[in-house]
Coordinates of N, CA and C in Angstrom, one line a residue:
E1 N -5.4 20.8 8.7 CA -5.4 19.9 9.8 C -4.3 20.4 10.8
A2 N -3.1 20.8 10.4 CA -2.0 21.1 11.3 C -2.0 22.5 11.6
Y3 N -2.8 23.4 11.0 CA -2.7 24.8 11.3 C -3.1 25.1 12.8
C4 N -2.3 25.9 13.5 CA -2.5 26.1 14.9 C -2.3 27.5 15.4
A5 N -2.4 28.5 14.5 CA -2.2 29.8 15.0 C -3.5 30.6 15.2
T6 N -4.0 31.3 14.2 CA -5.3 32.0 14.3 C -6.2 31.7 13.2
L7 N -7.5 31.9 13.4 CA -8.4 31.8 12.3 C -9.0 33.1 11.9
A8 N -8.3 34.2 12.3 CA -8.8 35.5 11.9 C -9.0 35.7 10.4
H9 N -8.2 35.0 9.6 CA -8.3 35.2 8.2 C -9.7 34.6 7.6
K10 N -10.4 33.9 8.4 CA -11.7 33.3 8.0 C -12.9 34.2 8.3
I11 N -12.6 35.4 8.9 CA -13.7 36.3 9.3 C -14.3 36.9 8.1
C12 N -15.6 37.0 8.0 CA -16.3 37.6 6.9 C -16.4 39.2 7.0
H13 N -16.6 39.8 5.9 CA -16.7 41.3 5.9 C -18.1 41.8 6.3
S14 N -18.1 43.0 6.9 CA -19.3 43.8 7.2 C -18.9 45.2 7.3
F15 N -19.8 46.1 6.8 CA -19.6 47.5 7.0 C -20.1 48.0 8.4
E16 N -20.7 47.1 9.1 CA -21.1 47.3 10.5 C -20.5 46.1 11.3
P17 N -19.2 46.1 11.4 CA -18.5 44.9 12.1 C -18.7 44.9 13.6
N18 N -18.5 43.7 14.1 CA -18.5 43.5 15.6 C -17.1 43.3 16.1
A19 N -16.1 43.3 15.2 CA -14.7 43.2 15.5 C -13.8 44.0 14.6
I20 N -12.5 44.2 15.0 CA -11.6 44.8 14.1 C -10.3 44.0 14.1
Y21 N -9.5 44.1 13.0 CA -8.3 43.4 12.9 C -7.2 44.2 13.7
S22 N -6.4 43.4 14.4 CA -5.3 44.0 15.2 C -4.1 43.0 15.1
F23 N -3.3 43.1 16.1 CA -2.1 42.2 16.2 C -2.0 41.6 17.6
A24 N -1.5 40.4 17.7 CA -1.3 39.7 18.9 C 0.1 39.0 18.9
W25 N 0.6 38.7 20.0 CA 1.9 38.0 20.1 C 1.6 36.5 20.3
H26 N 2.1 35.7 19.4 CA 1.9 34.2 19.5 C 3.2 33.7 19.9
P27 N 3.2 32.7 20.9 CA 4.5 32.2 21.4 C 5.4 31.5 20.4
R28 N 4.8 31.0 19.4 CA 5.6 30.3 18.3 C 5.8 31.1 17.1
F29 N 4.8 31.9 16.7 CA 4.9 32.6 15.4 C 5.2 34.1 15.6
G30 N 5.3 34.6 16.8 CA 5.6 36.0 17.0 C 4.3 36.9 16.7
R31 N 4.6 38.0 16.1 CA 3.5 39.0 15.9 C 2.6 38.4 14.7
I32 N 1.3 38.3 15.0 CA 0.3 37.7 14.1 C -0.9 38.6 14.1
R33 N -1.6 38.5 13.0 CA -2.9 39.2 12.9 C -3.9 38.5 13.8
C34 N -4.8 39.3 14.4 CA -5.9 38.7 15.2 C -7.1 39.6 15.0
A35 N -8.2 39.2 15.6 CA -9.4 40.0 15.6 C -9.8 40.3 17.1
V36 N -10.2 41.6 17.3 CA -10.6 42.0 18.7 C -12.1 42.5 18.6
A37 N -12.9 42.0 19.5 CA -14.3 42.4 19.5 C -14.4 43.9 19.9
V38 N -15.3 44.6 19.2 CA -15.6 46.0 19.5 C -16.9 46.2 20.3
R39 N -17.6 45.1 20.5 CA -18.8 45.0 21.3 C -19.0 43.6 21.8
N40 N -19.9 43.3 22.7 CA -20.2 42.0 23.1 C -20.7 41.2 21.9
I41 N -20.2 40.0 21.7 CA -20.7 39.1 20.6 C -21.4 38.0 21.2
S42 N -22.7 37.8 20.8 CA -23.5 36.7 21.3 C -23.0 35.3 20.9
A43 N -23.3 34.3 21.7 CA -23.0 32.9 21.3 C -23.7 32.6 20.0
G44 N -23.0 32.1 19.0 CA -23.6 31.7 17.7 C -23.6 32.9 16.7
E45 N -23.3 34.1 17.1 CA -23.2 35.2 16.2 C -22.0 35.2 15.4
E46 N -22.1 35.5 14.1 CA -20.9 35.5 13.2 C -20.0 36.7 13.6
I47 N -18.7 36.4 13.6 CA -17.7 37.5 13.8 C -17.4 38.1 12.5
T48 N -17.5 39.5 12.4 CA -17.3 40.2 11.1 C -16.3 41.4 11.4
C49 N -15.5 41.7 10.3 CA -14.6 42.8 10.3 C -14.8 43.6 9.0
D50 N -14.5 44.9 9.0 CA -14.6 45.7 7.8 C -13.2 45.5 7.1
Y51 N -13.2 44.9 5.9 CA -12.0 44.7 5.1 C -11.3 46.0 4.7
K52 N -12.0 47.1 4.6 CA -11.4 48.4 4.3 C -10.6 48.4 3.1
Y53 N -11.1 47.8 2.0 CA -10.4 47.8 0.7 C -10.3 49.2 0.2
S54 N -9.3 49.6 -0.5 CA -9.2 50.8 -1.2 C -10.0 50.6 -2.5
M55 N -10.7 51.6 -3.0 CA -11.5 51.4 -4.2 C -10.7 51.0 -5.4
S56 N -9.5 51.3 -5.5 CA -8.7 50.9 -6.6 C -8.4 49.4 -6.6
K57 N -8.4 48.8 -5.4 CA -8.1 47.4 -5.3 C -9.3 46.5 -4.9
A58 N -10.4 47.2 -4.7 CA -11.6 46.4 -4.2 C -12.2 45.5 -5.3
P59 N -12.5 44.3 -4.9 CA -13.2 43.5 -5.9 C -14.6 44.0 -6.1
E60 N -15.2 43.5 -7.2 CA -16.6 44.0 -7.6 C -17.6 43.7 -6.5
W61 N -17.6 42.6 -5.9 CA -18.6 42.3 -4.8 C -18.5 43.3 -3.7
Y62 N -17.3 43.8 -3.4 CA -17.1 44.8 -2.3 C -17.8 46.1 -2.7
K63 N -17.5 46.5 -4.0 CA -18.1 47.8 -4.5 C -19.6 47.7 -4.5
N64 N -20.1 46.6 -4.9 CA -21.6 46.4 -4.9 C -22.2 46.4 -3.5
A65 N -21.5 45.8 -2.6 CA -21.9 45.7 -1.2 C -21.9 47.1 -0.6
L66 N -20.8 47.9 -0.9 CA -20.7 49.2 -0.4 C -21.8 50.1 -0.9
E67 N -22.1 50.0 -2.2 CA -23.2 50.8 -2.7 C -24.5 50.5 -2.0
K68 N -24.8 49.2 -1.9 CA -26.0 48.7 -1.2 C -26.1 49.2 0.2
F69 N -25.0 49.2 0.9 CA -24.9 49.7 2.3 C -25.2 51.2 2.4
L70 N -24.5 51.9 1.5 CA -24.7 53.4 1.5 C -26.1 53.8 1.1
I71 N -26.7 53.1 0.3 CA -28.1 53.4 -0.1 C -29.1 52.9 1.0
G72 N -29.0 51.7 1.4 CA -29.9 51.1 2.3 C -29.8 51.5 3.8
V73 N -28.6 51.6 4.3 CA -28.3 51.9 5.7 C -28.0 53.4 5.9
V74 N -27.1 53.9 5.1 CA -26.7 55.3 5.4 C -27.8 56.3 4.8
G75 N -28.4 55.8 3.7 CA -29.5 56.7 3.1 C -29.0 57.6 2.0
L76 N -27.8 57.4 1.5 CA -27.3 58.2 0.4 C -28.0 57.8 -0.9
G77 N -28.2 58.8 -1.8 CA -28.7 58.5 -3.1 C -27.7 58.0 -4.1
K78 N -28.1 57.3 -5.1 CA -27.2 56.7 -6.1 C -26.3 57.7 -6.8
E79 N -26.9 58.9 -7.1 CA -26.2 59.9 -7.7 C -25.0 60.4 -6.9
K80 N -25.2 60.6 -5.6 CA -24.2 61.0 -4.7 C -23.1 60.0 -4.6
I81 N -23.5 58.7 -4.5 CA -22.5 57.7 -4.4 C -21.7 57.6 -5.7
D82 N -22.3 57.7 -6.9 CA -21.6 57.7 -8.2 C -20.6 58.8 -8.3
S83 N -21.0 60.0 -7.8 CA -20.2 61.2 -7.8 C -19.0 61.0 -6.9
W84 N -19.2 60.4 -5.8 CA -18.1 60.1 -4.8 C -17.1 59.1 -5.4
M85 N -17.6 58.0 -6.1 CA -16.8 57.0 -6.7 C -16.0 57.6 -7.8
E86 N -16.5 58.6 -8.6 CA -15.8 59.2 -9.7 C -14.6 60.0 -9.2
K87 N -14.6 60.4 -8.0 CA -13.4 61.2 -7.4 C -12.2 60.3 -7.3
Y88 N -12.3 59.0 -7.4 CA -11.2 58.1 -7.2 C -10.7 57.7 -8.6
S89 N -9.4 57.8 -8.8 CA -8.8 57.4 -10.1 C -8.5 55.9 -9.9
S90 N -8.0 55.3 -11.0 CA -7.6 53.9 -10.9 C -6.5 53.5 -9.9
D91 N -5.7 54.5 -9.5 CA -4.7 54.3 -8.5 C -5.2 54.6 -7.1
G92 N -6.5 54.9 -6.9 CA -7.1 55.2 -5.6 C -6.9 56.5 -5.0
K93 N -6.2 57.4 -5.8 CA -6.0 58.8 -5.3 C -7.2 59.7 -5.6
V94 N -7.5 60.5 -4.6 CA -8.7 61.5 -4.8 C -8.2 62.5 -5.8
R95 N -9.1 62.8 -6.8 CA -8.8 63.8 -7.8 C -9.4 65.2 -7.3

């Protein structure tokens, strides 16, 4: 009820976002996170950003969504995706 800064933390994830996270200067709170449109956004269209999780910290829903995106939109095969995922260790460093 009393929150009066930004609602950027409510933005949903997309691998094809229409906005990116950035910073803005708020007169009361100073430097805060914000979202900046990367293209025109139609009235009623959901605002989305790419969360850009590292694979070592990504939740399972993100990994599943990434696989679905890479197969369905990018056109990669499951084997290629699995091979790519195996290059990342548990700490997120490429082997």
